[in-house]
Amino acid sequence: MMLETRHSIPEILSRQRLFRNLDGIELARLAKGTYEYRICKHEALFQKGDIPKGMHLVISGQIKLFLPAANGAEMIVHMAGAGDTFGEEAVLPHKPCPVAAEANRDTLLMVIDKQVLIEAMRRNCDFSNAMMTRMCERMCALIESMETCVQLNSAQRVVQYLTQHAPIEADSFDLELEANKQTIASQLNLAPETFSRVLNRLTKDGYIHVKGRNIRLQNLTSLRNYAG
């Protein structure tokens, strides 16, 4: 497939934290097992239980990683945006995909073949450690998400989501939601109606101002202490 980005695959890989310490020779080897493709909004990338082809890197767009339920509901595990990688577990032997993946918008991806990754890990201890660190980070993030759903009430979950990227020293912060409200509600294990109700309450109480996907967080100190 013709490369649609302006930069070569080795150059794109070199800009990612995971590959930053690899030399030109190793990046060229990885590039030979890397291919690029587009998927459309709402198109499935893979299903839970599929055998993974490799690790994915999002160039542009957004991918939703989720756990499907028999009743059609879903629990969103992660929203992968530009520059994010996912599917590092492809290097584990005989491990099927633990989640399903779907494009949340038109998306351009790169996929690095799992055998190429495994061979790079065998040659380079630092890269192997970086891959293991990445998987551990994913596990810790998943545990934190589970803790949030179990220990926090609906209002506290929404407040934590809204304030997690705001600078500690800031009095206010402008946030653009990364997805629609229904998707974010699923990510927080909330019904969409509950998520909207919390936003309305926070707006009425003067903590936030909502305009479409743009939310102005006001008086961040008080908002972080909001108990619901």
C-alpha atoms as a printed R data frame, in Angstrom:
    type eleno elety resid chain resno       x       y      z
1   ATOM     1    CA   MET     A     1   0.000   0.000  0.000
2   ATOM     2    CA   MET     A     2   1.257   3.497 -0.807
3   ATOM     3    CA   LEU     A     3   2.375   5.422  2.268
4   ATOM     4    CA   GLU     A     4  -0.210   8.158  2.835
5   ATOM     5    CA   THR     A     5   1.796  10.137  5.403
6   ATOM     6    CA   ARG     A     6   4.517  12.641  4.541
7   ATOM     7    CA   HIS     A     7   7.204  10.808  6.496
8   ATOM     8    CA   SER     A     8   8.853   7.406  6.108
9   ATOM     9    CA   ILE     A     9   7.829   4.535  8.385
10  ATOM    10    CA   PRO     A    10  11.221   4.486 10.214
11  ATOM    11    CA   GLU     A    11  10.875   8.223 10.887
12  ATOM    12    CA   ILE     A    12   7.330   7.838 12.197
13  ATOM    13    CA   LEU     A    13   8.379   4.976 14.480
14  ATOM    14    CA   SER     A    14  11.399   6.900 15.782
15  ATOM    15    CA   ARG     A    15   9.071   9.621 17.111
16  ATOM    16    CA   GLN     A    16   7.204   7.181 19.348
17  ATOM    17    CA   ARG     A    17   8.442   6.722 22.917
18  ATOM    18    CA   LEU     A    18   8.440   2.958 22.524
19  ATOM    19    CA   PHE     A    19  10.915   3.006 19.611
20  ATOM    20    CA   ARG     A    20  12.882   6.144 20.416
21  ATOM    21    CA   ASN     A    21  16.068   4.352 21.523
22  ATOM    22    CA   LEU     A    22  16.313   2.069 18.493
23  ATOM    23    CA   ASP     A    23  18.983   2.810 15.889
24  ATOM    24    CA   GLY     A    24  18.371   3.257 12.169
25  ATOM    25    CA   ILE     A    25  19.133  -0.364 11.322
26  ATOM    26    CA   GLU     A    26  16.623  -1.704 13.850
27  ATOM    27    CA   LEU     A    27  13.969   0.806 12.769
28  ATOM    28    CA   ALA     A    28  14.456  -0.261  9.139
29  ATOM    29    CA   ARG     A    29  13.942  -3.898 10.138
30  ATOM    30    CA   LEU     A    30  10.710  -3.000 11.927
31  ATOM    31    CA   ALA     A    31   9.575  -0.934  8.956
32  ATOM    32    CA   LYS     A    32   9.806  -3.976  6.669
33  ATOM    33    CA   GLY     A    33   7.138  -5.662  8.789
34  ATOM    34    CA   THR     A    34   4.954  -2.564  9.089
35  ATOM    35    CA   TYR     A    35   2.044  -1.665  6.845
36  ATOM    36    CA   GLU     A    36  -0.440   1.173  6.746
37  ATOM    37    CA   TYR     A    37  -4.168   1.190  6.135
38  ATOM    38    CA   ARG     A    38  -7.341   3.187  6.683
39  ATOM    39    CA   ILE     A    39 -10.601   2.159  8.289
40  ATOM    40    CA   CYS     A    40 -13.850   4.108  8.301
41  ATOM    41    CA   LYS     A    41 -15.848   5.357 11.254
42  ATOM    42    CA   HIS     A    42 -17.697   2.486 13.022
43  ATOM    43    CA   GLU     A    43 -15.712  -0.132 11.065
44  ATOM    44    CA   ALA     A    44 -14.475  -3.073 13.160
45  ATOM    45    CA   LEU     A    45 -10.718  -3.516 13.383
46  ATOM    46    CA   PHE     A    46 -10.813  -6.873 15.172
47  ATOM    47    CA   GLN     A    47 -13.054  -8.854 17.497
48  ATOM    48    CA   LYS     A    48 -12.417 -10.124 21.007
49  ATOM    49    CA   GLY     A    49 -10.832 -13.574 20.658
50  ATOM    50    CA   ASP     A    50  -9.247 -12.935 17.247
51  ATOM    51    CA   ILE     A    51  -5.611 -13.895 16.804
52  ATOM    52    CA   PRO     A    52  -3.665 -10.597 16.729
53  ATOM    53    CA   LYS     A    53  -1.596  -9.758 13.672
54  ATOM    54    CA   GLY     A    54   0.623  -7.302 15.494
55  ATOM    55    CA   MET     A    55   0.792  -4.050 17.417
56  ATOM    56    CA   HIS     A    56  -1.131  -1.022 16.130
57  ATOM    57    CA   LEU     A    57  -0.037   2.610 15.989
58  ATOM    58    CA   VAL     A    58  -2.665   5.306 15.393
59  ATOM    59    CA   ILE     A    59  -1.451   7.947 12.930
60  ATOM    60    CA   SER     A    60  -4.694   9.933 12.870
61  ATOM    61    CA   GLY     A    61  -8.250   9.321 14.038
62  ATOM    62    CA   GLN     A    62  -9.387   7.317 17.048
63  ATOM    63    CA   ILE     A    63  -9.887   3.649 17.917
64  ATOM    64    CA   LYS     A    64 -12.266   2.390 20.595
65  ATOM    65    CA   LEU     A    65 -11.080  -0.689 22.530
66  ATOM    66    CA   PHE     A    66 -13.946  -2.341 24.363
67  ATOM    67    CA   LEU     A    67 -15.392  -5.451 25.964
68  ATOM    68    CA   PRO     A    68 -18.642  -6.511 24.230
69  ATOM    69    CA   ALA     A    69 -21.566  -8.040 26.105
70  ATOM    70    CA   ALA     A    70 -24.141 -10.543 24.883
71  ATOM    71    CA   ASN     A    71 -26.934  -7.954 25.258
72  ATOM    72    CA   GLY     A    72 -25.169  -5.555 22.896
73  ATOM    73    CA   ALA     A    73 -23.767  -3.317 25.632
74  ATOM    74    CA   GLU     A    74 -20.077  -2.567 25.789
75  ATOM    75    CA   MET     A    75 -17.489  -1.498 28.348
76  ATOM    76    CA   ILE     A    76 -14.885   0.827 26.872
77  ATOM    77    CA   VAL     A    77 -11.383  -0.025 28.037
78  ATOM    78    CA   HIS     A    78  -9.387   2.623 26.179
79  ATOM    79    CA   MET     A    79  -9.725   5.288 23.512
80  ATOM    80    CA   ALA     A    80  -6.568   5.287 21.366
81  ATOM    81    CA   GLY     A    81  -5.845   8.560 19.581
82  ATOM    82    CA   ALA     A    82  -3.071   9.845 17.321
83  ATOM    83    CA   GLY     A    83   0.328   8.651 18.542
84  ATOM    84    CA   ASP     A    84  -1.108   5.871 20.739
85  ATOM    85    CA   THR     A    85  -0.144   2.241 20.376
86  ATOM    86    CA   PHE     A    86  -2.241  -0.754 21.371
87  ATOM    87    CA   GLY     A    87  -2.120  -4.514 20.954
88  ATOM    88    CA   GLU     A    88   1.327  -4.942 22.524
89  ATOM    89    CA   GLU     A    89   0.091  -8.279 23.868
90  ATOM    90    CA   ALA     A    90   0.428  -9.642 20.318
91  ATOM    91    CA   VAL     A    91   3.983 -10.671 21.248
92  ATOM    92    CA   LEU     A    92   2.636 -13.134 23.849
93  ATOM    93    CA   PRO     A    93   2.431 -16.686 22.463
94  ATOM    94    CA   HIS     A    94  -1.045 -18.019 21.604
95  ATOM    95    CA   LYS     A    95  -2.769 -15.025 23.247
96  ATOM    96    CA   PRO     A    96  -6.011 -13.969 21.510
97  ATOM    97    CA   CYS     A    97  -7.153 -10.360 21.487
98  ATOM    98    CA   PRO     A    98  -8.587  -9.602 24.966
99  ATOM    99    CA   VAL     A    99 -10.799  -6.773 23.634
100 ATOM   100    CA   ALA     A   100 -12.597  -5.737 20.459
101 ATOM   101    CA   ALA     A   101 -11.570  -2.667 18.463
102 ATOM   102    CA   GLU     A   102 -13.609  -0.308 16.308
103 ATOM   103    CA   ALA     A   103 -12.910   3.019 14.630
104 ATOM   104    CA   ASN     A   104 -14.586   5.860 16.484
105 ATOM   105    CA   ARG     A   105 -13.847   8.114 13.490
106 ATOM   106    CA   ASP     A   106 -12.081   7.690 10.145
107 ATOM   107    CA   THR     A   107  -8.645   6.425 11.147
108 ATOM   108    CA   LEU     A   108  -5.206   5.893  9.629
109 ATOM   109    CA   LEU     A   109  -3.210   3.102 11.276
110 ATOM   110    CA   MET     A   110   0.081   1.300 11.101
111 ATOM   111    CA   VAL     A   111   0.412  -2.345 12.113
112 ATOM   112    CA   ILE     A   112   3.769  -3.817 13.093
113 ATOM   113    CA   ASP     A   113   3.871  -7.565 12.492
114 ATOM   114    CA   LYS     A   114   4.127  -9.539 15.731
115 ATOM   115    CA   GLN     A   115   6.978 -11.767 14.504
116 ATOM   116    CA   VAL     A   116   8.998  -8.689 13.577
117 ATOM   117    CA   LEU     A   117   8.375  -7.306 17.069
118 ATOM   118    CA   ILE     A   118   9.398 -10.574 18.731
119 ATOM   119    CA   GLU     A   119  12.637 -10.697 16.741
120 ATOM   120    CA   ALA     A   120  13.425  -7.073 17.667
121 ATOM   121    CA   MET     A   121  12.841  -7.876 21.350
122 ATOM   122    CA   ARG     A   122  15.238 -10.833 21.114
123 ATOM   123    CA   ARG     A   123  17.948  -8.634 19.593
124 ATOM   124    CA   ASN     A   124  17.497  -5.610 21.831
125 ATOM   125    CA   CYS     A   125  17.085  -5.889 25.629
126 ATOM   126    CA   ASP     A   126  16.177  -2.194 25.992
127 ATOM   127    CA   PHE     A   127  13.361  -2.561 23.475
128 ATOM   128    CA   SER     A   128  12.167  -5.731 25.214
129 ATOM   129    CA   ASN     A   129  12.084  -3.861 28.526
130 ATOM   130    CA   ALA     A   130  10.213  -0.987 26.884
131 ATOM   131    CA   MET     A   131   7.570  -3.385 25.567
132 ATOM   132    CA   MET     A   132   7.150  -5.012 28.975
133 ATOM   133    CA   THR     A   133   6.925  -1.588 30.616
134 ATOM   134    CA   ARG     A   134   4.239  -0.578 28.134
135 ATOM   135    CA   MET     A   135   2.147  -3.657 28.928
136 ATOM   136    CA   CYS     A   136   2.535  -3.039 32.661
137 ATOM   137    CA   GLU     A   137   1.356   0.546 32.164
138 ATOM   138    CA   ARG     A   138  -1.730  -0.759 30.374
139 ATOM   139    CA   MET     A   139  -2.441  -3.176 33.222
140 ATOM   140    CA   CYS     A   140  -2.069  -0.438 35.855
141 ATOM   141    CA   ALA     A   141  -4.368   1.878 33.884
142 ATOM   142    CA   LEU     A   142  -6.981  -0.879 33.664
143 ATOM   143    CA   ILE     A   143  -6.804  -1.505 37.423
144 ATOM   144    CA   GLU     A   144  -7.168   2.232 38.104
145 ATOM   145    CA   SER     A   145 -10.210   2.309 35.837
146 ATOM   146    CA   MET     A   146 -11.747  -0.638 37.665
147 ATOM   147    CA   GLU     A   147 -11.048   1.055 41.001
148 ATOM   148    CA   THR     A   148 -12.764   4.212 39.784
149 ATOM   149    CA   CYS     A   149 -15.892   2.294 38.774
150 ATOM   150    CA   VAL     A   150 -16.042   0.366 42.052
151 ATOM   151    CA   GLN     A   151 -15.159   3.036 44.619
152 ATOM   152    CA   LEU     A   152 -16.474   6.312 43.172
153 ATOM   153    CA   ASN     A   153 -20.065   7.413 42.709
154 ATOM   154    CA   SER     A   154 -21.304   8.709 39.367
155 ATOM   155    CA   ALA     A   155 -20.543  12.378 40.064
156 ATOM   156    CA   GLN     A   156 -17.041  11.612 41.313
157 ATOM   157    CA   ARG     A   157 -16.284   9.532 38.205
158 ATOM   158    CA   VAL     A   158 -17.342  12.381 35.923
159 ATOM   159    CA   VAL     A   159 -15.351  14.954 37.891
160 ATOM   160    CA   GLN     A   160 -12.255  12.758 37.825
161 ATOM   161    CA   TYR     A   161 -12.605  12.322 34.067
162 ATOM   162    CA   LEU     A   162 -13.022  16.062 33.493
163 ATOM   163    CA   THR     A   163 -10.123  17.154 35.718
164 ATOM   164    CA   GLN     A   164  -7.535  14.432 35.073
165 ATOM   165    CA   HIS     A   165  -5.622  16.434 32.432
166 ATOM   166    CA   ALA     A   166  -6.010  19.884 33.995
167 ATOM   167    CA   PRO     A   167  -2.803  21.482 35.381
168 ATOM   168    CA   ILE     A   168  -2.665  21.327 39.182
169 ATOM   169    CA   GLU     A   169  -1.898  25.051 39.514
170 ATOM   170    CA   ALA     A   170  -4.649  26.220 37.135
171 ATOM   171    CA   ASP     A   171  -7.831  27.940 38.350
172 ATOM   172    CA   SER     A   172  -9.741  27.025 35.190
173 ATOM   173    CA   PHE     A   173  -9.279  24.744 32.201
174 ATOM   174    CA   ASP     A   174 -10.838  24.356 28.760
175 ATOM   175    CA   LEU     A   175 -11.508  20.736 27.856
176 ATOM   176    CA   GLU     A   176 -12.605  19.294 24.523
177 ATOM   177    CA   LEU     A   177 -14.253  15.897 24.931
178 ATOM   178    CA   GLU     A   178 -12.393  13.205 22.985
179 ATOM   179    CA   ALA     A   179 -15.603  11.404 22.017
180 ATOM   180    CA   ASN     A   180 -19.363  11.804 22.171
181 ATOM   181    CA   LYS     A   181 -21.110  11.716 25.551
182 ATOM   182    CA   GLN     A   182 -22.498   8.213 25.052
183 ATOM   183    CA   THR     A   183 -18.994   6.838 24.467
184 ATOM   184    CA   ILE     A   184 -17.555   8.639 27.491
185 ATOM   185    CA   ALA     A   185 -20.437   7.414 29.655
186 ATOM   186    CA   SER     A   186 -19.641   3.838 28.637
187 ATOM   187    CA   GLN     A   187 -15.983   4.450 29.440
188 ATOM   188    CA   LEU     A   188 -17.035   5.509 32.962
189 ATOM   189    CA   ASN     A   189 -19.477   2.589 33.263
190 ATOM   190    CA   LEU     A   190 -22.420   4.986 33.433
191 ATOM   191    CA   ALA     A   191 -25.706   5.212 31.582
192 ATOM   192    CA   PRO     A   192 -25.688   8.127 29.097
193 ATOM   193    CA   GLU     A   193 -28.608   9.685 30.987
194 ATOM   194    CA   THR     A   194 -26.607   9.593 34.224
195 ATOM   195    CA   PHE     A   195 -23.604  11.227 32.579
196 ATOM   196    CA   SER     A   196 -25.798  14.025 31.172
197 ATOM   197    CA   ARG     A   197 -27.525  14.469 34.520
198 ATOM   198    CA   VAL     A   198 -24.188  14.928 36.303
199 ATOM   199    CA   LEU     A   199 -23.025  17.467 33.706
200 ATOM   200    CA   ASN     A   200 -26.283  19.385 34.129
201 ATOM   201    CA   ARG     A   201 -25.872  19.414 37.908
202 ATOM   202    CA   LEU     A   202 -22.259  20.616 37.664
203 ATOM   203    CA   THR     A   203 -23.372  23.335 35.249
204 ATOM   204    CA   LYS     A   204 -26.214  24.442 37.519
205 ATOM   205    CA   ASP     A   205 -23.844  24.587 40.501
206 ATOM   206    CA   GLY     A   206 -21.413  26.771 38.535
207 ATOM   207    CA   TYR     A   207 -18.517  24.289 38.305
208 ATOM   208    CA   ILE     A   208 -18.531  23.949 34.510
209 ATOM   209    CA   HIS     A   209 -19.857  25.582 31.349
210 ATOM   210    CA   VAL     A   210 -20.750  23.218 28.494
211 ATOM   211    CA   LYS     A   211 -20.867  24.151 24.827
212 ATOM   212    CA   GLY     A   212 -21.069  21.054 22.626
213 ATOM   213    CA   ARG     A   213 -17.899  19.026 23.209
214 ATOM   214    CA   ASN     A   214 -16.127  22.012 24.767
215 ATOM   215    CA   ILE     A   215 -16.313  22.250 28.551
216 ATOM   216    CA   ARG     A   216 -14.957  25.131 30.599
217 ATOM   217    CA   LEU     A   217 -13.895  23.875 34.030
218 ATOM   218    CA   GLN     A   218 -14.259  26.694 36.549
219 ATOM   219    CA   ASN     A   219 -12.746  26.836 40.045
220 ATOM   220    CA   LEU     A   220 -10.772  23.622 39.648
221 ATOM   221    CA   THR     A   221  -9.896  23.331 43.343
222 ATOM   222    CA   SER     A   222 -13.563  23.195 44.347
223 ATOM   223    CA   LEU     A   223 -14.379  20.904 41.422
224 ATOM   224    CA   ARG     A   224 -11.706  18.375 42.435
225 ATOM   225    CA   ASN     A   225 -13.178  18.323 45.959
226 ATOM   226    CA   TYR     A   226 -16.683  17.804 44.639
227 ATOM   227    CA   ALA     A   227 -18.271  14.877 46.469
228 ATOM   228    CA   GLY     A   228 -21.507  14.660 44.513
